[in-house]
Amino acid sequence: MAPVIGRRLRRGAVTTAVAAAAVAALTASGAPGATGVPRDERAAGAADTPPPAGDSATGNSPYYTDLPPLQSPVPPTGAPPNGGDKEAEAGLPATVLDAYKKAESELAGAKPGCHLPWQLLAAIGKVESGQARGGRVDANGTTLTPILGPVLNGDGFAKITDTDNGAYDGDTTHDRAVGPMQFIPSTWATSGRDGNDDGQKDPNNIYDAALAAGYYLCANDRDLAVEADLHQAILSYNRSTEYLNTVLSWLEYYRKGTHEVPNGKGVLPDDRSDTRFPSNGSGPSAKHPGSASQKPTTKPHTGGKKPGDKNPGNETPGKGDGGSTKPEPPGNGGSEKPGPSPTDRVDALANAGTGDLVAKTGDAFTERVAVRAETKSGAFVAKVKVKFTVVGDTDARFEGGARSATVTTGITGKATAPVLQAGQKSGEFVVRATVVGRSLPGVDFDAEVAARQADVLARTSDKALTCEAGKEFADRVEVKATYKGKVADGVATTATLVKSATDATVNDKGPYFKDADGKPVRTLKGLKTDANGVLKLPKMYADDAAGTYLLRIATVGGGTVTVELKVSAAEPDATPSPSASSSASPSTSPSASTSPSPSS
């Protein structure tokens, strides 16, 4: 019989040996990636790798066993969805693909010895959630409905007693794998990452989950270019040899080439490693292993919840099985009248731990404004748009120069504003947080931009500053500013030629600076110390008035230094004029020429 192309192996015919053969068929094609093991030995190595003992990222939850389209060594037992279309299977949802590539980029800098390929994240994302249910994520990368594995209550699965008080999975009795990369709450608590820089670590966000998965796979100084380390990394995610083979199949498949497809248009898998679900689970039923018709009896919340909160909310998160055969519409699937939207459920915004908002001019604020959306009973509400606005007479702005920014609350109801950057204007202002689409009172946060200060200003040299009238000073004045003994950088400074130590009036004669047009100026403003607290003044010049003059340099904060400048009279021209030369006696010396002659 000729080999069948573009057909997927069904669960009933896939044994560990078949999966290994599938890997062999893929690796034999010459796909890049695995190193150190001959192609004809890799499949056996994968199949023979024993699953290690211990914890795993997913709690060894069920996963999708669909294999990629290939020249199958075993005839399939049925037609796969979409006919096993190779082009369709190679399509990765745009936001999901972007998250994988960004995670690879960060790990390349943070752990260059790990050699994490984004295709490995894609392979794991495929078997864990079908690429976030075919890419059902919003613009920020958060899943439109939570993706939850079955209840890990020991009934057909591992037994993991609740570790997060239901904060992530909505279950206060047992844990469940959460999000597109299917982390169990206890693993997320130690491995969670903020992959999209929104100040949150949300397992339901593909950017956060992909980055966390990358760091998890790179743990223990693994080098994923080494076959043994690659296998151990995959097995640490789910301790099953069949899982290893399935992930390796997709890894090699994606390495051969992928393309971007719109969010929500990815191919949905249908074969799972579990053939039955407990009655209170939320996945394929025993009667129809490839379906997701069972509805969960325990509804996990989507808005995040406080520890101990027994009312997780009234939003229906979808099937919660890590992926369903068909995309679900938002809400409760249309079977009942939809409840109030997340925005309508919000009763108030509350401060979510924002500290003092103080920064020096030109600096970024170290604190970020954070609020939490809550119902009247105090439950957290996810997927609520919160607008942060800079209010007041200030040039402080959010990253990118924006005066406002809109952020969507995560699973714990929290929204964190982007980093706030102070401008050059000191003073107080307000950052206001409001719920988009509601007229609820906003929450104001007082912020202050403090001018940089120096309490001590001193010259960096004790060399005398002298100049001949009508010429320029050979040396430039240089000072260093400190504040409480530390370098004071970026401090606003002025330099003024004053009349005397007791009269700060600008002197109208003596040394001067030059402006852009070359005209004399005796006051300089807008000066700033550099990163080392040093300020070097421009060149100075002297007019024809000899004498001793004072230059006063002052900073915000009280740092002041007065520098003495001496201008000597111009030297007389040493070359005698022709008339003087003719009348002078040849023996008369230059010094004697100013004295009366003997004949006089």
XYZ file of C-alpha atoms in Angstrom:
600
model
C 0.000 0.000 0.000
C 1.319 3.459 -0.850
C 1.992 5.711 2.136
C -0.832 8.016 3.101
C 0.077 11.726 2.979
C -1.609 14.460 5.000
C -3.509 12.145 7.318
C -3.256 12.308 11.102
C -2.841 9.246 13.317
C -5.832 8.727 15.554
C -5.480 8.151 19.288
C -6.571 4.510 19.096
C -3.697 3.570 16.789
C -0.947 5.655 18.381
C 1.304 3.709 20.672
C 4.661 4.821 21.942
C 6.313 2.796 19.207
C 4.199 4.446 16.503
C 4.949 7.885 17.877
C 8.642 7.060 17.841
C 8.353 5.920 14.243
C 6.623 9.199 13.407
C 9.528 11.083 14.913
C 11.911 8.968 12.891
C 10.030 9.800 9.689
C 10.277 13.487 10.432
C 13.902 13.537 11.523
C 14.935 11.461 8.538
C 13.855 14.359 6.327
C 16.838 16.384 7.528
C 15.005 18.986 9.596
C 17.434 21.094 11.627
C 17.599 21.074 15.377
C 18.508 17.893 17.167
C 22.245 17.418 17.469
C 24.692 14.858 18.758
C 22.623 11.799 17.743
C 22.463 10.247 14.243
C 19.090 10.679 12.570
C 18.387 6.972 12.536
C 18.972 6.783 16.303
C 16.951 9.797 17.471
C 13.524 8.145 17.491
C 14.772 5.221 19.521
C 16.498 7.593 21.922
C 13.275 9.502 22.439
C 11.189 6.396 22.916
C 13.678 4.860 25.309
C 14.117 7.955 27.466
C 12.467 7.090 30.791
C 10.205 9.757 32.262
C 11.884 11.120 35.392
C 10.225 11.148 38.759
C 9.168 14.356 40.458
C 7.027 17.396 39.775
C 6.136 18.731 36.340
C 4.965 22.062 34.971
C 1.530 20.685 34.143
C 1.069 18.203 36.963
C 1.146 15.587 34.155
C -2.268 16.772 32.994
C -3.834 15.378 29.804
C -2.617 16.773 26.486
C -3.406 16.581 22.771
C -1.885 13.598 20.991
C -2.572 14.693 17.398
C 0.496 14.222 15.205
C 1.490 16.532 12.369
C 0.773 15.607 8.740
C 3.459 13.243 7.450
C 4.029 10.132 5.415
C 2.560 7.926 8.072
C 4.233 4.541 8.771
C 0.871 3.248 9.991
C -2.437 3.701 8.140
C -4.702 6.129 10.030
C -7.931 4.839 11.517
C -10.028 7.844 10.521
C -10.018 11.162 8.737
C -8.524 13.977 10.815
C -10.140 17.433 11.023
C -9.473 19.689 8.005
C -8.317 16.594 6.168
C -4.937 16.857 7.816
C -4.124 19.821 5.582
C -0.398 20.414 5.829
C -0.603 24.137 5.063
C -3.333 24.656 7.646
C -1.409 22.792 10.338
C 1.695 24.896 9.678
C -0.246 28.102 10.330
C 0.316 29.668 13.737
C -1.999 32.420 15.070
C -0.306 35.820 14.765
C -0.242 36.818 18.436
C 0.697 33.317 19.577
C 3.567 33.164 17.083
C 4.756 36.606 18.169
C 4.775 35.494 21.820
C 6.909 32.441 21.038
C 9.440 34.483 19.074
C 9.679 37.184 21.746
C 10.282 34.528 24.392
C 13.063 33.029 22.264
C 14.616 36.485 21.856
C 14.631 37.199 25.601
C 16.085 33.796 26.455
C 18.795 34.288 23.812
C 20.002 37.245 25.873
C 19.233 35.987 29.373
C 20.325 32.357 28.881
C 22.372 32.187 25.664
C 23.711 28.737 26.573
C 20.199 27.271 26.540
C 19.672 27.669 22.761
C 15.884 27.684 23.124
C 14.131 27.525 19.713
C 10.733 29.167 19.520
C 9.535 26.096 17.611
C 9.841 24.103 20.855
C 7.441 26.498 22.545
C 5.123 26.132 19.555
C 5.304 22.330 19.830
C 4.419 22.413 23.516
C 1.721 25.016 22.910
C 0.225 22.726 20.284
C -0.052 19.673 22.514
C -1.100 21.610 25.614
C -3.825 23.876 24.251
C -3.893 23.706 20.461
C -2.061 27.078 20.294
C -4.467 28.751 22.736
C -7.471 27.163 21.036
C -6.384 28.210 17.587
C -5.368 31.658 18.743
C -8.461 32.789 20.624
C -6.639 35.629 22.370
C -7.150 39.381 22.557
C -4.745 42.058 21.343
C -2.751 41.813 24.577
C -2.371 38.044 24.248
C -4.867 37.044 26.953
C -7.182 34.116 26.157
C -10.765 35.123 25.443
C -11.921 32.435 27.877
C -9.807 30.590 30.445
C -8.170 27.344 29.386
C -8.376 24.889 32.260
C -7.361 21.259 32.525
C -9.423 18.714 34.441
C -9.680 18.769 38.215
C -6.582 17.018 39.555
C -8.463 15.103 42.234
C -6.826 11.709 41.734
C -9.807 10.297 39.849
C -7.989 9.221 36.692
C -5.354 11.932 37.111
C -2.776 13.024 39.607
C -4.133 14.302 42.910
C -2.975 17.830 43.698
C -4.659 19.568 46.594
C -5.403 23.273 46.046
C -2.313 25.482 46.313
C -3.621 28.905 45.182
C -6.954 29.149 47.036
C -8.591 29.166 43.610
C -6.905 32.402 42.511
C -5.865 30.998 39.123
C -8.086 27.986 38.485
C -11.250 28.855 40.427
C -11.012 25.637 42.446
C -10.396 25.885 46.187
C -10.237 22.118 46.670
C -7.899 20.834 43.973
C -5.587 22.351 41.378
C -6.066 22.453 37.605
C -3.637 23.270 34.818
C -4.182 26.843 33.633
C -3.673 28.805 30.422
C -2.305 28.170 26.929
C 0.849 26.497 28.296
C -1.089 24.627 31.035
C 0.875 25.493 34.165
C -0.488 24.221 37.457
C -0.854 27.030 40.028
C 2.000 25.861 42.258
C 4.431 25.871 39.324
C 3.187 29.238 38.104
C 3.744 30.717 41.561
C 7.486 30.083 41.217
C 7.940 30.139 37.434
C 5.477 32.801 36.264
C 6.880 35.637 34.127
C 5.706 38.988 32.775
C 6.252 38.551 29.046
C 4.390 41.621 27.785
C 5.670 44.151 30.348
C 2.239 45.003 31.732
C 3.307 44.474 35.333
C 1.380 41.209 35.669
C 2.230 37.511 35.582
C -0.888 35.981 34.078
C -0.891 32.275 33.090
C -3.819 33.050 30.757
C -1.651 35.463 28.737
C 0.310 33.825 25.935
C 3.243 36.260 26.269
C 3.564 35.569 29.994
C 3.002 31.831 29.611
C 5.417 31.402 26.681
C 8.207 33.260 28.475
C 7.596 31.253 31.660
C 7.713 28.018 29.641
C 10.998 29.114 28.078
C 12.637 29.761 31.436
C 11.196 26.507 32.784
C 12.667 24.502 29.907
C 16.038 26.240 30.289
C 16.281 25.490 34.016
C 19.203 23.573 35.517
C 21.594 25.042 32.912
C 20.158 22.872 30.151
C 21.480 23.252 26.612
C 18.561 22.378 24.355
C 20.908 21.882 21.415
C 22.023 18.720 23.244
C 19.666 15.800 22.699
C 19.701 14.550 26.282
C 18.993 18.028 27.701
C 16.212 18.579 25.168
C 14.513 15.337 26.182
C 14.862 16.080 29.889
C 13.407 19.568 29.395
C 10.334 18.232 27.590
C 9.836 15.483 30.146
C 10.062 18.024 32.951
C 6.977 19.621 31.421
C 4.940 16.421 31.362
C 6.544 13.193 32.564
C 5.375 10.870 29.805
C 7.455 9.220 27.080
C 4.513 9.474 24.686
C 4.323 13.195 25.500
C 8.005 13.502 24.641
C 7.518 11.809 21.285
C 4.503 13.924 20.430
C 6.283 17.192 21.243
C 9.351 16.116 19.257
C 7.098 15.385 16.276
C 5.699 18.916 16.296
C 9.114 20.429 16.967
C 10.560 18.891 13.826
C 7.412 19.752 11.871
C 7.517 23.440 12.816
C 11.234 23.614 12.102
C 10.467 22.767 8.477
C 8.477 25.975 8.127
C 5.440 27.797 9.436
C 3.384 30.804 8.476
C 1.211 33.320 10.288
C -2.578 33.074 10.311
C -5.135 35.435 11.888
C -5.949 34.967 15.561
C -8.729 32.417 16.015
C -7.982 30.712 12.680
C -5.527 28.068 13.859
C -6.305 24.369 13.444
C -7.916 22.875 16.535
C -6.691 19.429 17.667
C -9.148 16.764 18.771
C -7.255 13.719 20.051
C -6.379 13.720 23.755
C -4.315 11.500 25.984
C -7.236 11.020 28.360
C -10.125 8.768 27.447
C -12.376 9.661 30.353
C -13.052 12.628 32.586
C -14.417 12.612 36.104
C -17.931 13.887 36.440
C -16.811 17.246 37.784
C -14.158 17.728 35.130
C -14.490 19.862 32.043
C -13.172 18.074 28.983
C -13.967 15.327 26.480
C -16.390 12.764 27.839
C -15.677 9.044 28.037
C -18.445 8.402 25.597
C -17.089 10.796 22.985
C -13.356 11.151 23.511
C -12.961 13.618 20.674
C -15.672 15.986 21.811
C -16.006 18.607 24.473
C -19.698 18.364 25.109
C -19.568 18.039 28.871
C -20.107 21.238 30.779
C -18.164 21.816 33.952
C -20.120 21.704 37.143
C -17.580 23.939 38.849
C -17.253 27.251 37.062
C -13.791 28.782 37.307
C -13.739 32.567 37.469
C -12.108 34.841 34.934
C -11.787 37.953 36.989
C -9.294 36.650 39.499
C -10.386 36.255 43.108
C -9.274 36.965 46.569
C -7.982 34.038 48.596
C -10.921 32.501 50.391
C -13.510 34.142 48.132
C -16.140 31.497 47.547
C -17.919 33.440 44.831
C -15.634 33.263 41.806
C -17.966 35.288 39.594
C -20.668 34.597 37.061
C -18.635 34.443 33.873
C -18.614 31.158 31.992
C -15.055 30.436 30.925
C -15.770 27.996 28.130
C -15.089 24.290 28.087
C -11.945 24.570 30.140
C -10.367 21.415 28.752
C -7.274 23.015 27.324
C -8.918 23.233 23.907
C -12.213 22.403 22.225
C -13.110 21.128 18.784
C -14.873 24.340 17.787
C -14.281 27.968 18.754
C -16.759 29.123 21.343
C -18.453 32.506 21.195
C -17.733 34.893 24.064
C -19.854 34.432 27.141
C -21.568 31.190 27.896
C -21.675 29.727 24.404
C -25.146 31.102 23.669
C -26.947 28.415 25.609
C -28.267 30.945 28.092
C -28.760 34.656 28.220
C -25.386 36.287 28.756
C -24.769 37.786 32.181
C -23.480 41.303 32.762
C -20.242 42.178 31.023
C -17.042 42.475 33.064
C -17.258 46.258 32.765
C -20.818 46.298 34.073
C -19.847 44.138 37.039
C -17.285 46.619 38.332
C -18.395 48.567 41.386
C -15.159 50.424 42.056
C -11.449 50.649 41.396
C -9.104 50.214 44.341
C -5.437 50.933 44.833
C -3.531 47.702 44.124
C -0.416 48.521 46.115
C 0.875 51.660 44.430
C 3.608 53.274 46.517
C 4.875 56.868 46.609
C 5.142 58.369 43.150
C 8.269 60.519 43.332
C 10.989 60.945 40.727
C 13.731 63.402 39.939
C 13.567 65.479 36.795
C 14.451 63.402 33.771
C 14.120 60.074 35.602
C 11.575 57.278 35.265
C 9.301 56.701 38.257
C 10.291 53.481 39.990
C 6.704 52.913 41.152
C 3.980 52.084 38.639
C 0.344 52.990 39.256
C -1.761 49.860 39.788
C -5.476 49.460 40.481
C -7.817 46.545 40.909
C -11.353 46.274 39.542
C -13.761 44.901 42.139
C -17.416 44.011 42.431
C -19.560 45.305 45.266
C -18.769 42.154 47.243
C -15.043 42.643 46.727
C -14.543 39.980 44.037
C -11.960 40.782 41.371
C -13.062 41.441 37.795
C -10.903 40.542 34.794
C -11.028 41.932 31.237
C -11.972 45.452 32.281
C -10.366 48.337 30.415
C -8.805 50.906 32.733
C -7.575 54.271 31.477
C -4.664 55.968 33.221
C -4.349 59.714 32.587
C -1.689 62.254 33.612
C -3.544 65.305 34.961
C -1.993 68.685 35.794
C 0.685 71.154 34.730
C 3.520 68.727 34.089
C 5.615 67.361 31.263
C 5.683 63.872 32.809
C 4.461 61.248 30.348
C 3.975 57.518 29.984
C 6.389 55.540 27.836
C 6.297 56.762 24.264
C 5.307 60.288 25.266
C 1.612 59.515 25.816
C -0.407 61.428 28.384
C -2.826 58.500 28.797
C -2.756 54.719 28.462
C -5.435 52.017 28.538
C -4.730 48.646 30.182
C -6.983 45.582 30.555
C -7.264 43.956 33.980
C -5.861 40.461 34.372
C -7.237 37.411 36.123
C -6.770 39.020 39.545
C -8.585 42.168 38.427
C -5.352 44.148 38.389
C -4.288 46.727 35.815
C -0.850 48.334 35.950
C -0.042 51.537 34.094
C 3.040 51.759 31.867
C 6.220 53.261 33.265
C 5.873 56.990 33.945
C 8.716 59.234 32.827
C 9.423 62.553 34.565
C 10.177 65.543 32.374
C 12.310 68.575 33.146
C 9.572 70.428 34.970
C 9.437 69.912 38.731
C 6.194 70.018 40.692
C 3.138 67.975 41.636
C 0.465 66.382 39.453
C -2.074 63.527 39.498
C -2.378 60.176 37.741
C -6.067 59.276 37.436
C -7.430 55.761 36.835
C -10.961 55.337 35.410
C -13.020 52.443 34.041
C -13.528 52.781 30.299
C -17.223 52.742 29.408
C -18.454 53.550 32.910
C -19.020 56.805 34.811
C -17.648 55.424 38.068
C -15.499 57.752 40.179
C -11.833 57.555 39.273
C -8.923 56.907 41.615
C -6.340 59.695 41.888
C -2.687 59.139 42.735
C -0.540 62.101 43.779
C 2.790 62.290 41.992
C 5.750 64.615 42.304
C 8.719 65.460 40.138
C 11.502 66.778 42.343
C 14.228 69.043 41.028
C 17.684 67.531 41.293
C 19.712 69.092 44.086
C 23.286 69.622 45.191
C 24.251 70.816 48.654
C 27.978 71.101 47.915
C 29.695 72.593 44.891
C 33.481 72.733 44.620
C 36.144 73.375 42.016
C 37.951 70.335 40.683
C 41.274 72.262 40.607
C 42.954 74.863 42.814
C 44.888 76.426 39.952
C 44.689 80.248 39.892
C 42.583 81.664 37.070
C 44.373 84.608 35.514
C 44.186 86.472 32.249
C 45.670 89.543 30.631
C 43.219 92.334 29.797
C 41.797 91.965 26.298
C 42.606 88.246 26.034
C 40.999 84.906 26.953
C 41.543 82.794 30.052
C 43.796 79.833 29.365
C 41.865 77.543 31.732
C 38.127 76.833 31.930
C 36.285 76.715 35.228
C 35.226 73.203 36.269
C 33.160 72.288 39.357
C 31.684 69.104 40.847
C 28.312 68.850 42.617
C 27.373 66.418 45.379
C 24.258 65.888 47.459
C 24.653 64.342 50.899
C 28.058 63.100 49.868
C 26.906 61.451 46.633
C 27.356 62.586 43.056
C 24.624 65.014 42.017
C 24.017 64.504 38.312
C 21.706 66.563 36.129
C 21.507 69.429 38.630
C 20.381 72.781 37.205
C 23.148 75.344 37.631
C 23.713 79.064 36.942
C 26.986 80.966 36.616
C 27.111 84.761 37.172
C 29.878 87.375 37.232
C 28.914 89.350 40.353
C 30.064 92.742 41.589
C 31.275 91.562 44.987
C 30.954 88.916 47.660
C 28.095 90.890 49.210
C 26.559 92.242 46.004
C 25.136 89.587 43.668
C 24.305 92.173 41.023
C 25.670 91.229 37.606
C 28.949 93.005 36.925
C 29.006 95.177 33.820
C 32.742 94.961 33.300
C 35.575 92.496 33.625
C 35.510 88.820 32.498
C 32.656 87.573 30.340
C 31.369 84.613 28.335
C 30.218 84.785 24.717
C 26.762 84.000 23.403
C 26.047 82.285 20.101
C 26.581 85.548 18.261
C 29.883 86.221 19.964
C 28.496 89.007 22.147
C 29.571 89.333 25.802
C 27.272 87.754 28.465
C 27.963 87.648 32.177
C 25.183 85.252 33.291
C 24.712 81.655 32.083
C 21.497 79.756 32.836
C 20.216 76.275 31.961
C 23.499 74.584 32.799
C 23.463 71.008 34.180
C 26.002 68.772 35.806
C 26.891 65.622 33.877
C 26.537 61.998 34.968
C 29.547 62.421 37.248
C 28.200 65.626 38.795
C 30.771 67.691 36.884
C 30.109 70.999 35.103
C 32.707 72.581 32.839
C 31.937 76.184 31.906
C 32.576 77.671 28.460
C 35.672 79.772 27.766
C 35.901 83.160 29.430
C 37.368 86.367 28.075
C 38.583 89.607 29.669
C 37.782 93.143 28.569
C 40.352 95.955 29.005
C 39.588 96.534 32.704
C 42.239 95.021 34.958
C 41.363 93.904 38.473
C 40.059 91.038 40.622
C 36.581 89.705 39.831
C 34.213 87.064 41.212
C 32.315 84.294 39.422
C 29.489 82.756 41.461
C 28.159 79.291 40.507
C 24.981 78.087 42.236
C 22.718 75.010 42.070
C 19.236 74.067 43.206
C 19.559 72.823 46.762
C 22.040 75.375 48.050
C 25.312 74.248 46.512
C 27.341 77.413 45.762
C 30.954 78.226 45.006
C 32.612 81.591 44.323
C 35.646 81.592 42.038
C 38.216 84.401 41.979
C 39.340 85.683 38.582
C 42.333 88.005 38.144
C 42.814 90.230 35.116
C 46.188 91.908 34.779
C 46.879 95.089 32.839
C 47.922 94.646 29.267
C 51.650 94.424 28.799
C 53.128 97.510 27.057
C 54.291 96.990 23.528
C 58.016 96.124 23.827
C 58.791 97.269 20.265
C 59.844 101.008 20.268
C 58.352 103.310 17.699
C 60.639 104.678 14.888
C 60.651 108.239 16.309
C 61.627 107.022 19.747
C 64.406 104.935 18.277
C 65.928 107.901 16.410
C 65.939 110.229 19.439
C 67.171 107.758 21.975
C 70.796 107.395 22.865
C 72.206 104.053 21.690
C 73.236 103.322 25.250
C 69.836 104.055 26.776
C 68.117 100.906 28.156
C 64.355 100.334 27.808
C 63.829 100.648 31.536
C 65.625 103.948 31.683
C 63.610 105.435 28.859
C 60.787 106.355 31.208
C 63.080 108.433 33.468
C 64.003 112.055 32.820
C 67.195 112.491 30.700
C 70.364 114.016 32.326
C 70.142 117.105 30.089
C 66.691 117.881 31.346
